[in-house]
Tab-separated table of C-alpha atoms in Angstrom:
chain	number	residue	atom	x	y	z
A	837	MET	CA	5.858	55.855	169.312
A	838	SER	CA	7.070	59.384	168.519
A	839	LYS	CA	9.016	60.120	165.366
A	840	PRO	CA	12.730	60.790	165.822
A	841	LEU	CA	13.728	64.431	165.711
A	842	LYS	CA	15.205	65.493	162.347
A	843	TYR	CA	17.787	68.168	161.611
A	844	LYS	CA	17.661	69.938	158.274
A	845	ILE	CA	19.478	73.022	156.993
A	846	PRO	CA	16.866	75.739	156.288
A	847	ASP	CA	16.278	76.158	152.545
A	848	GLU	CA	17.530	79.742	152.527
A	849	TYR	CA	20.911	78.590	153.885
A	850	PHE	CA	21.368	75.343	151.968
A	851	PHE	CA	24.073	75.415	149.299
A	852	ARG	CA	25.918	72.334	148.107
A	853	LEU	CA	29.671	72.726	147.842
A	854	HIS	CA	31.359	70.367	145.433
A	855	HIS	CA	34.614	69.772	143.594
A	856	VAL	CA	35.977	67.419	140.968
A	857	ARG	CA	35.886	63.868	142.295
A	858	PRO	CA	38.614	61.683	140.773
A	859	ARG	CA	37.080	58.400	139.710
A	860	PHE	CA	40.315	56.725	140.764
A	861	LYS	CA	39.864	57.657	144.431
A	862	ASN	CA	40.506	54.114	145.657
A	863	ASP	CA	43.872	54.228	143.874
A	864	VAL	CA	44.464	57.944	144.329
A	865	GLU	CA	47.929	57.710	145.873
A	866	GLU	CA	49.286	55.197	143.387
A	867	VAL	CA	47.770	57.121	140.464
A	868	LEU	CA	49.220	60.409	141.660
A	869	LEU	CA	52.708	58.919	142.002
A	870	TYR	CA	52.438	57.302	138.579
A	871	VAL	CA	51.217	60.415	136.787
A	872	ALA	CA	53.447	62.911	138.605
A	873	THR	CA	56.544	60.802	137.986
A	874	SER	CA	55.640	60.296	134.342
A	875	ILE	CA	54.864	63.907	133.426
A	876	SER	CA	57.332	65.765	135.633
A	877	GLU	CA	59.975	65.842	132.887
A	878	MET	CA	57.606	66.560	129.997
A	879	PRO	CA	58.654	69.676	128.079
A	880	ILE	CA	56.534	72.726	127.333
A	881	LEU	CA	54.185	71.631	124.552
A	882	ASP	CA	51.194	72.915	122.648
A	883	LYS	CA	48.062	72.175	124.632
A	884	GLU	CA	46.835	69.466	122.253
A	885	VAL	CA	50.248	67.776	122.062
A	886	PHE	CA	50.627	67.808	125.841
A	887	ARG	CA	47.154	66.297	126.151
A	888	ASP	CA	48.007	63.481	123.740
A	889	GLU	CA	51.292	62.711	125.511
A	890	LEU	CA	49.582	62.617	128.891
A	891	ASN	CA	46.878	60.334	127.493
A	892	LYS	CA	49.587	57.847	126.549
A	893	VAL	CA	50.807	57.924	130.148
A	894	LEU	CA	47.318	57.302	131.510
A	895	PHE	CA	46.655	54.445	129.098
A	896	GLY	CA	49.779	52.788	130.558
A	897	PHE	CA	48.435	52.630	134.109
A	898	LYS	CA	47.289	49.168	135.249
A	899	LYS	CA	44.168	48.114	133.285
A	900	ASN	CA	43.715	51.433	131.487
A	901	SER	CA	44.919	49.943	128.199
A	902	THR	CA	41.349	48.700	127.661
A	903	SER	CA	39.693	51.968	128.743
A	904	THR	CA	37.804	54.214	126.356
A	905	GLN	CA	39.232	57.522	125.186
A	906	LYS	CA	36.476	59.312	127.124
A	907	THR	CA	37.529	57.621	130.352
A	908	ILE	CA	41.148	58.650	129.841
A	909	ASP	CA	40.105	62.212	128.958
A	910	ASN	CA	38.125	62.368	132.195
A	911	TRP	CA	41.124	61.139	134.187
A	912	ARG	CA	43.350	63.781	132.631
A	913	THR	CA	40.989	66.676	133.294
A	914	GLU	CA	40.244	65.513	136.833
A	915	ILE	CA	43.921	65.279	137.755
A	916	SER	CA	44.771	68.654	136.256
A	917	ALA	CA	41.705	70.383	137.715
A	918	LEU	CA	41.864	69.103	141.283
A	919	PHE	CA	45.565	68.612	141.923
A	920	GLY	CA	47.143	71.260	139.703
A	921	PHE	CA	49.643	68.992	137.978
A	922	ILE	CA	49.541	71.085	134.802
A	923	GLN	CA	50.143	74.793	134.260
A	924	GLU	CA	49.345	76.730	131.109
A	925	SER	CA	50.544	79.881	129.421
A	926	ASN	CA	49.877	81.267	125.925
A	927	GLY	CA	48.322	78.028	124.680
A	928	LYS	CA	51.242	75.948	125.970
A	929	GLN	CA	51.107	73.456	128.836
A	930	TYR	CA	53.856	72.178	131.108
A	931	PRO	CA	54.225	70.183	134.352
A	932	GLY	CA	53.407	72.178	137.458
A	933	LEU	CA	55.507	72.407	140.594
A	934	THR	CA	53.033	70.097	142.357
A	935	ALA	CA	53.841	67.310	139.885
A	936	LYS	CA	57.587	67.904	139.982
A	937	ARG	CA	57.760	68.010	143.757
A	938	LEU	CA	55.757	64.803	144.165
A	939	ALA	CA	57.849	63.049	141.505
A	940	ASN	CA	61.110	64.110	143.139
A	941	ASN	CA	60.152	63.703	146.797
A	942	GLN	CA	57.538	60.912	146.589
A	943	TYR	CA	56.091	62.140	149.903
A	944	LEU	CA	52.330	61.844	149.656
A	945	ASP	CA	51.581	63.417	153.023
A	946	GLU	CA	53.609	66.459	151.945
A	947	PHE	CA	51.704	66.550	148.645
A	948	PHE	CA	48.295	66.539	150.308
A	949	ASN	CA	49.358	69.232	152.774
A	950	TYR	CA	50.210	71.558	149.893
A	951	PHE	CA	46.938	70.647	148.168
A	952	LEU	CA	44.852	71.398	151.270
A	953	PHE	CA	46.782	74.591	152.034
A	954	SER	CA	45.662	76.257	148.789
A	955	PHE	CA	42.293	74.518	148.301
A	956	GLN	CA	39.296	76.826	148.598
A	957	TYR	CA	35.773	77.543	147.412
A	958	PRO	CA	35.528	79.165	144.905
A	959	GLY	CA	38.544	77.824	143.037
A	960	GLY	CA	39.574	76.752	139.565
A	961	HIS	CA	39.004	73.076	140.379
A	962	ILE	CA	35.391	73.299	139.115
A	963	LYS	CA	33.831	74.509	135.868
A	964	PRO	CA	33.304	78.265	135.402
A	965	GLN	CA	29.508	78.037	135.634
A	966	ASN	CA	29.863	76.414	139.055
A	967	VAL	CA	32.384	79.015	140.182
A	968	ILE	CA	29.790	81.635	139.281
A	969	LYS	CA	27.128	79.892	141.371
A	970	GLN	CA	29.430	79.885	144.397
A	971	ILE	CA	30.242	83.574	143.956
A	972	GLU	CA	26.563	84.468	143.521
A	973	ALA	CA	25.814	82.570	146.744
A	974	GLY	CA	28.546	84.583	148.514
A	975	VAL	CA	30.657	81.515	149.355
A	976	ARG	CA	34.194	82.109	150.669
A	977	PHE	CA	35.435	79.003	152.447
A	978	LYS	CA	38.692	77.166	153.158
A	979	PRO	CA	37.725	73.713	154.442
A	980	CYS	CA	41.052	72.465	155.843
A	981	GLN	CA	41.624	75.351	158.202
A	982	PHE	CA	37.964	75.365	159.319
A	983	ILE	CA	37.977	71.623	160.050
A	984	LEU	CA	41.107	71.909	162.183
A	985	GLN	CA	39.576	74.823	164.102
A	986	LEU	CA	36.330	72.889	164.562
A	987	LEU	CA	38.131	69.911	166.097
A	988	ILE	CA	40.076	72.174	168.459
A	989	GLU	CA	36.926	74.009	169.580
A	990	GLY	CA	35.127	70.713	170.177
A	991	GLU	CA	38.011	69.504	172.311
A	992	LYS	CA	37.843	72.703	174.391
A	993	ILE	CA	34.133	72.117	175.044
A	994	LEU	CA	34.490	68.434	175.923
A	995	GLY	CA	37.790	68.597	177.731
A	996	LYS	CA	38.892	65.576	175.687
A	997	PRO	CA	39.489	64.748	172.002
A	998	PHE	CA	36.538	65.620	169.755
A	999	SER	CA	35.613	63.832	166.542
A	1000	PHE	CA	32.830	63.961	163.959
A	1001	THR	CA	31.582	62.150	160.875
A	1002	ALA	CA	31.349	63.350	157.286
A	1003	GLU	CA	27.579	63.463	157.785
A	1004	GLU	CA	27.862	65.799	160.776
A	1005	LEU	CA	30.358	68.043	159.003
A	1006	THR	CA	28.173	68.258	155.888
A	1007	GLN	CA	24.933	69.040	157.713
A	1008	CYS	CA	26.333	71.420	160.308
A	1009	ALA	CA	28.888	73.265	158.184
A	1010	TYR	CA	29.773	72.180	154.653
A	1011	PHE	CA	26.400	72.772	153.006
A	1012	ASP	CA	25.322	75.636	155.275
A	1013	LEU	CA	25.797	79.218	154.059
A	1014	ARG	CA	25.820	80.423	157.644
A	1015	VAL	CA	29.269	78.820	157.732
A	1016	THR	CA	30.579	79.020	154.160
A	1017	ARG	CA	29.277	82.531	153.466
A	1018	ASP	CA	28.614	84.206	156.789
A	1019	GLY	CA	31.597	82.829	158.714
A	1020	ARG	CA	29.820	81.133	161.608
A	1021	HIS	CA	32.466	80.380	164.225
A	1022	PRO	CA	33.730	76.781	164.519
A	1023	LYS	CA	32.797	76.845	168.220
A	1024	GLU	CA	29.111	77.303	167.315
A	1025	VAL	CA	29.326	74.406	164.864
A	1026	ALA	CA	30.939	72.160	167.484
A	1027	GLU	CA	28.170	73.056	169.934
A	1028	LEU	CA	25.535	72.253	167.289
A	1029	ILE	CA	27.061	68.831	166.536
A	1030	LEU	CA	27.217	67.959	170.230
A	1031	SER	CA	23.678	69.212	170.874
A	1032	ASN	CA	22.300	67.093	168.014
A	1033	ARG	CA	24.090	64.053	169.416
A	1034	ASN	CA	22.833	64.626	172.937
A	1035	GLN	CA	19.257	64.934	171.686
A	1036	LYS	CA	19.677	61.929	169.371
A	1037	ILE	CA	18.626	64.053	166.414
A	1038	GLU	CA	18.836	62.375	162.998
A	1039	TYR	CA	19.877	64.206	159.844
A	1040	GLU	CA	17.518	64.702	156.909
A	1041	HIS	CA	19.419	64.165	153.674
A	1042	LYS	CA	16.551	64.589	151.188
A	1043	TYR	CA	16.965	68.196	150.089
A	1044	GLU	CA	14.872	69.546	147.224
A	1045	GLN	CA	17.940	71.284	145.828
A	1046	LEU	CA	19.554	67.852	145.346
A	1047	LYS	CA	16.505	66.201	143.771
A	1048	ASN	CA	16.932	64.891	140.235
A	1049	SER	CA	14.426	66.884	138.167
A	1050	ARG	CA	14.190	64.150	135.532
A	1051	THR	CA	13.746	61.080	137.741
A	1052	GLY	CA	12.351	62.709	140.865
A	1053	THR	CA	14.842	60.787	143.016
A	1054	TYR	CA	17.224	61.984	145.706
A	1055	PRO	CA	20.922	61.108	145.921
A	1056	SER	CA	21.890	58.428	148.388
A	1057	ARG	CA	23.030	59.382	151.855
A	1058	GLY	CA	26.604	58.557	150.856
A	1059	ASP	CA	26.405	60.785	147.784
A	1060	VAL	CA	25.288	63.718	149.925
A	1061	TYR	CA	28.279	63.435	152.243
A	1062	ARG	CA	30.997	62.418	149.818
A	1063	TYR	CA	32.377	65.931	149.162
A	1064	ALA	CA	33.080	66.687	152.812
A	1065	GLY	CA	34.225	63.071	153.111
A	1066	ASP	CA	36.783	63.601	150.335
A	1067	ILE	CA	38.391	66.526	152.127
A	1068	LEU	CA	38.443	64.626	155.407
A	1069	ASP	CA	40.099	61.655	153.688
A	1070	TYR	CA	42.680	63.943	152.069
A	1071	MET	CA	43.396	65.374	155.526
A	1072	VAL	CA	44.007	61.820	156.758
A	1073	LEU	CA	46.422	61.287	153.860
A	1074	ALA	CA	48.112	64.568	154.812
A	1075	ASN	CA	48.615	63.109	158.296
A	1076	LEU	CA	46.566	65.942	159.820
A	1077	LEU	CA	43.682	63.696	160.900
A	1078	GLN	CA	43.068	60.117	161.887
A	1079	HIS	CA	39.830	58.168	161.696
A	1080	LYS	CA	38.265	55.358	163.634
A	1081	GLY	CA	35.127	53.280	163.928
A	1082	THR	CA	32.360	52.263	161.560
A	1083	GLY	CA	31.311	55.185	159.398
A	1084	TYR	CA	34.561	56.921	160.307
A	1085	TYR	CA	34.863	59.449	163.087
A	1086	TYR	CA	37.622	61.907	162.210
A	1087	TYR	CA	39.866	63.448	164.873
A	1088	LEU	CA	43.105	65.407	165.112
A	1089	ASN	CA	46.407	63.621	164.703
A	1090	ASP	CA	48.162	65.136	167.705
A	1091	GLU	CA	51.496	63.676	166.617
A	1092	ASN	CA	51.638	66.118	163.683
A	1093	LYS	CA	51.334	69.392	165.575
A	1094	GLU	CA	53.841	71.297	163.427
A	1095	ALA	CA	51.830	70.903	160.203
A	1096	ILE	CA	48.501	71.466	161.998
A	1097	ASN	CA	49.774	74.688	163.553
A	1098	PHE	CA	51.118	75.884	160.219
A	1099	HIS	CA	47.686	75.452	158.592
A	1100	LEU	CA	46.019	77.249	161.499
A	1101	LYS	CA	48.414	80.198	161.601
A	1102	ASN	CA	48.921	80.753	157.871
A	1103	SER	CA	46.045	81.751	155.619
A	1104	VAL	CA	46.327	82.170	151.872
A	1105	TRP	CA	43.491	83.156	149.580
A	1106	PHE	CA	43.200	83.280	145.793
A	1107	ASN	CA	41.599	86.719	145.520
A	1108	GLU	CA	41.131	87.024	141.751
A	1109	TYR	CA	37.446	86.093	142.103
A	1110	ASP	CA	36.820	88.831	144.675
A	1111	GLN	CA	36.135	91.394	141.950
A	1112	PHE	CA	32.930	89.554	140.977
A	1113	TYR	CA	31.116	89.434	144.316
A	1114	ASP	CA	29.321	92.755	143.864
A	1115	LYS	CA	28.637	92.421	140.126
A	1116	GLU	CA	25.078	91.919	138.907
A	1117	SER	CA	26.140	89.479	136.204
A	1118	ILE	CA	29.215	87.314	135.643
A	1119	THR	CA	30.059	85.536	132.391
A	1120	ASN	CA	31.794	82.197	131.858
A	1121	PRO	CA	34.584	83.788	129.761
A	1122	GLU	CA	35.366	86.225	132.586
A	1123	VAL	CA	35.826	83.353	135.016
A	1124	SER	CA	37.602	81.102	132.499
A	1125	SER	CA	40.207	83.804	131.932
A	1126	LEU	CA	41.362	83.318	135.530
A	1127	GLU	CA	42.038	79.583	135.302
A	1128	GLU	CA	45.710	80.015	134.405
A	1129	LEU	CA	46.140	82.293	137.428
A	1130	TRP	CA	44.455	79.713	139.674
A	1131	PHE	CA	46.888	76.984	138.677
A	1132	ASP	CA	49.797	79.401	139.044
A	1133	PHE	CA	48.527	80.130	142.571
A	1134	VAL	CA	48.267	76.420	143.454
A	1135	ASN	CA	51.807	75.871	142.191
A	1136	SER	CA	53.309	78.920	143.912
A	1137	PHE	CA	53.961	77.338	147.322
A	1138	ASP	CA	57.176	75.510	148.081
A	1139	GLU	CA	59.784	74.807	150.758
A	1140	ILE	CA	57.293	74.729	153.620
A	1141	GLU	CA	59.380	72.991	156.254
A	1142	GLU	CA	56.374	71.944	158.336
A	1143	PHE	CA	55.002	69.852	155.460
A	1144	LYS	CA	58.178	67.815	154.941
A	1145	PRO	CA	58.323	64.342	156.519
A	1146	GLN	CA	60.025	64.483	159.876
A	1147	LEU	CA	61.639	61.874	162.038
A	1148	ASP	CA	59.573	61.620	165.193
A	1149	SER	CA	61.210	62.477	168.508
A	1150	ASN	CA	61.863	58.832	169.409
A	1151	GLU	CA	63.533	58.166	166.049
A	1152	VAL	CA	65.681	61.280	166.326
A	1153	GLU	CA	66.777	60.324	169.837
A	1154	SER	CA	67.536	56.718	168.877
A	1155	ILE	CA	69.408	57.548	165.678
A	1156	SER	CA	71.304	60.321	167.413
A	1157	ALA	CA	72.432	57.955	170.155
A	1158	LEU	CA	73.445	55.278	167.650
A	1159	ILE	CA	75.447	57.574	165.393
A	1160	GLN	CA	76.988	59.382	168.332
A	1161	GLU	CA	78.235	56.050	169.618
A	1162	TYR	CA	80.030	55.293	166.363
A	1163	TYR	CA	81.450	58.779	165.854
A	1164	SER	CA	82.714	58.750	169.388
A	1165	ARG	CA	84.284	55.338	168.891
A	1166	MET	CA	85.801	56.073	165.481
A	1167	THR	CA	86.942	59.669	165.839
A	1168	GLY	CA	86.842	60.449	169.513
A	1169	ASP	CA	84.351	63.199	168.743
A	1170	ALA	CA	81.025	62.706	170.503
A	1171	LYS	CA	79.320	65.496	168.622
A	1172	VAL	CA	76.821	64.306	165.991
A	1173	PRO	CA	77.380	66.045	162.639
A	1174	THR	CA	74.347	68.177	161.765
A	1175	LYS	CA	74.293	66.843	158.192
A	1176	ILE	CA	73.148	63.498	159.574
A	1177	PHE	CA	69.655	64.940	159.993
A	1178	GLY	CA	68.982	66.335	156.556
A	1179	ASP	CA	66.701	64.177	154.471
A	1180	TYR	CA	64.133	61.953	156.169
A	1181	GLY	CA	64.641	58.789	154.089
A	1182	GLU	CA	68.407	59.150	153.854
A	1183	THR	CA	68.707	59.404	157.638
A	1184	LEU	CA	66.699	56.215	158.148
A	1185	VAL	CA	68.805	54.368	155.575
A	1186	LEU	CA	71.994	55.705	157.146
A	1187	ALA	CA	70.936	54.178	160.482
A	1188	HIS	CA	70.022	50.962	158.628
A	1189	GLU	CA	73.539	50.809	157.202
A	1190	TYR	CA	75.119	51.216	160.628
A	1191	LEU	CA	72.998	48.360	161.950
A	1192	ARG	CA	73.593	46.181	158.879
A	1193	THR	CA	77.358	46.433	159.288
A	1194	LYS	CA	77.478	46.553	163.080
A	1195	GLU	CA	79.155	43.186	163.527
A	1196	GLY	CA	82.545	42.362	162.086
A	1197	SER	CA	83.576	45.741	160.688
A	1198	ASN	CA	86.088	48.332	161.750
A	1199	ARG	CA	85.323	50.575	158.783
A	1200	GLN	CA	82.024	52.119	159.851
A	1201	HIS	CA	83.601	55.550	159.974
A	1202	LEU	CA	83.348	55.405	156.159
A	1203	ILE	CA	79.535	55.366	156.303
A	1204	ASN	CA	78.438	58.908	155.530
A	1205	LYS	CA	75.848	61.107	153.931
A	1206	ILE	CA	77.176	62.957	150.930
A	1207	PRO	CA	76.505	66.731	150.860
A	1208	THR	CA	74.021	67.511	148.079
A	1209	PRO	CA	76.127	70.290	146.465
A	1210	LEU	CA	78.801	67.732	145.558
A	1211	GLY	CA	76.457	66.217	142.976
A	1212	VAL	CA	78.227	62.852	142.941
A	1213	GLY	CA	75.153	60.856	141.850
A	1214	TYR	CA	74.436	59.081	145.122
A	1215	ASP	CA	73.278	60.035	148.632
A	1216	LEU	CA	75.223	57.748	150.960
A	1217	GLN	CA	78.595	56.079	151.017
A	1218	SER	CA	78.522	52.795	152.883
A	1219	ILE	CA	80.622	49.654	153.048
A	1220	GLU	CA	80.535	45.945	152.452
A	1221	ILE	CA	81.751	43.605	155.165
A	1222	GLU	CA	84.708	42.941	152.887
A	1223	LYS	CA	86.869	45.782	151.573
A	1224	LYS	CA	84.477	47.171	148.935
A	1225	LYS	CA	82.460	50.367	149.217
A	1226	ARG	CA	78.729	50.633	148.605
A	1227	TYR	CA	77.345	53.808	146.980
A	1228	ILE	CA	73.645	54.257	147.677
A	1229	GLU	CA	71.017	56.421	146.023
A	1230	VAL	CA	67.952	56.652	148.292
A	1231	LYS	CA	64.437	57.001	146.871
A	1232	THR	CA	61.704	57.314	149.464
A	1233	THR	CA	57.935	56.993	149.172
A	1234	LYS	CA	55.962	58.033	152.235
A	1235	SER	CA	52.236	57.453	152.567
A	1236	ARG	CA	49.658	56.689	155.225
A	1237	LYS	CA	48.583	53.442	153.572
A	1238	ALA	CA	50.289	50.632	151.706
A	1239	ILE	CA	50.618	51.327	147.982
A	1240	ASN	CA	51.985	49.250	145.144
A	1241	SER	CA	54.146	51.861	143.471
A	1242	ASN	CA	57.196	50.456	141.702
A	1243	ARG	CA	58.398	53.600	139.971
A	1244	PHE	CA	60.970	56.254	140.775
A	1245	LYS	CA	62.928	58.817	138.815
A	1246	LEU	CA	66.694	59.055	138.430
A	1247	THR	CA	68.599	62.097	137.257
A	1248	PRO	CA	70.998	61.859	134.298
A	1249	ASN	CA	73.869	62.284	136.780
A	1250	GLU	CA	72.608	59.381	138.902
A	1251	TRP	CA	72.253	57.114	135.860
A	1252	ASP	CA	75.733	58.045	134.628
A	1253	THR	CA	77.152	57.334	138.089
A	1254	ALA	CA	75.387	53.975	138.147
A	1255	GLU	CA	77.034	53.106	134.801
A	1256	THR	CA	80.443	54.148	136.124
A	1257	LEU	CA	80.274	52.388	139.508
A	1258	GLY	CA	78.611	49.193	138.274
A	1259	ASP	CA	78.265	46.590	141.021
A	1260	ASN	CA	79.192	49.138	143.715
A	1261	TYR	CA	76.075	51.222	142.969
A	1262	TYR	CA	72.774	50.569	144.756
A	1263	VAL	CA	69.313	52.071	144.703
A	1264	TYR	CA	67.437	51.753	148.003
A	1265	TYR	CA	63.722	52.304	147.352
A	1266	LEU	CA	62.348	52.963	150.834
A	1267	VAL	CA	58.578	52.604	151.299
A	1268	ILE	CA	57.132	53.982	154.523
A	1269	ASN	CA	53.515	53.607	155.594
A	1270	ASP	CA	51.461	52.898	158.681
A	1271	SER	CA	52.216	49.184	158.488
A	1272	GLY	CA	55.994	49.542	158.494
A	1273	LYS	CA	59.190	50.496	156.649
A	1274	ASN	CA	60.624	48.326	153.873
A	1275	ILE	CA	63.420	48.747	151.338
A	1276	PHE	CA	63.617	47.351	147.814
A	1277	ILE	CA	67.339	47.081	147.073
A	1278	ILE	CA	68.556	47.167	143.472
A	1279	ASN	CA	72.226	46.475	142.902
A	1280	ASN	CA	73.676	47.799	139.612
A	1281	PRO	CA	70.474	49.141	138.019
A	1282	VAL	CA	72.172	49.485	134.621
A	1283	LYS	CA	72.871	45.742	134.546
A	1284	GLU	CA	69.290	45.002	135.655
A	1285	TYR	CA	68.033	47.217	132.831
A	1286	GLU	CA	70.195	45.357	130.312
A	1287	LYS	CA	68.788	42.051	131.651
A	1288	GLY	CA	65.242	43.328	131.112
A	1289	ASN	CA	64.340	43.481	134.800
A	1290	LEU	CA	63.944	47.272	134.761
A	1291	LYS	CA	62.083	49.535	132.355
A	1292	VAL	CA	63.579	52.990	131.894
A	1293	ASP	CA	61.859	55.638	129.762
A	1294	LYS	CA	63.391	58.649	128.025
A	1295	ASN	CA	62.968	60.750	131.185
A	1296	LEU	CA	64.796	58.136	133.305
A	1297	VAL	CA	61.600	57.080	135.055
A	1298	VAL	CA	62.431	53.593	136.330
A	1299	GLU	CA	59.828	50.849	136.677
A	1300	PHE	CA	61.205	47.840	138.505
A	1301	SER	CA	60.081	44.222	138.713
A	1302	LYS	CA	60.534	41.810	141.605
A	1303	GLU	CA	63.342	40.114	139.643
A	1304	SER	CA	65.462	43.287	139.704
A	1305	GLY	CA	66.166	43.267	143.430
A	1306	GLN	CA	64.881	42.197	146.810
A	1307	TRP	CA	62.681	43.546	149.579
A	1308	GLN	CA	64.081	43.869	153.091
A	1309	GLU	CA	62.609	45.235	156.281
A	1310	LEU	CA	64.340	48.451	157.320
A	1311	MET	CA	66.582	47.841	160.285
A	1312	GLU	CA	65.638	50.222	163.082
A	1313	ILE	CA	66.820	51.023	166.554
A	1314	ARG	CA	64.434	49.557	169.101
A	1315	ASN	CA	63.985	51.431	172.360
């Protein structure tokens, strides 16, 4: 019986790309929401003071109260290195835009789109000595854009959707300098993957460069592919990819064409490392001096419309028809006000309110979104079936998977308004994921805080318990 054919990257082209791997990957979304919400209002502090304050936050997450100081220190450095939550200047640290935006918006797919948009090799997400190794190897590689191009080229070849595994991506692109240094075209890589499949070629994962010099052992197959696998998983969380099957085959999420096209058509590159590519020697201090600039770069992107959560075409059509019906009935004007379609979560809750009060009310013309510039401390004005009004502040968390987050942030104006309006004030905490849309409704959060059902810290970060309100399924228009 003949041995199966093996594929192996030639030694002269093998180079392992890697990045910081958060040891909380299984909880990554919940951790990111927790940390971003907690630190987003932290002031500018001396580096050591900021570190100590952030450690307190991390000790407060789930079972971390029993963790060692080293474990918490690792968490802190991993978050700041990979996701750019912290910026630094003149020995002072402060929350980055990435943390503030996630805390305010709570949209995890938006967060991961921004992360992937700026992520590159080399970058400040690894230690200076490893940045130097990548520069010396000639690496210049943006994985997100390449992966999207690779999937498109594969689809052109096959004439149908193309997918690949983390193993195939690693062996045919991620660890191959012909791709990461020399710019091999994604079409060639797609052809290589398909050729290996057709010939039933197996992949050799025992590379001498990965061998442990002390023990003489090789990393497991999973360890070899985990870095490419991380990026693929982050692209799933960004709603750019989907996966299927045992071992995960990753393929394009065709329902998110706007974000995919934005990544493909817009390239950004942190060019501060470019000066070192032709130098004979590079020192750690030279590279370290650029770290502040790297985190400024990561935090420099904002207001990218294509990354914001969007109502899909069916939702837009259904909500438009519903609201048009009521505006036509109440005012005789069939035109839908454009302000209806501002914020993603607010629009869904607005439709929910119309459906909730559909029977037995002639006051639905009072249900409205409130223009943001008014700054009244709530997003929607709704009604009760009786004569009272309901003032609603909407907080939305959007993610691909179910998460157990029970935290959101209020502004001082929102808290003051809640105190003033009392039982007429509501917080709707809308959680959207692949399994559905649900709202946790808190009536009179100030009263619930006084009863001990809510925790509120000095930055008005609210942590709610099940006693403080009730979960409801979002009411939606069914086609």
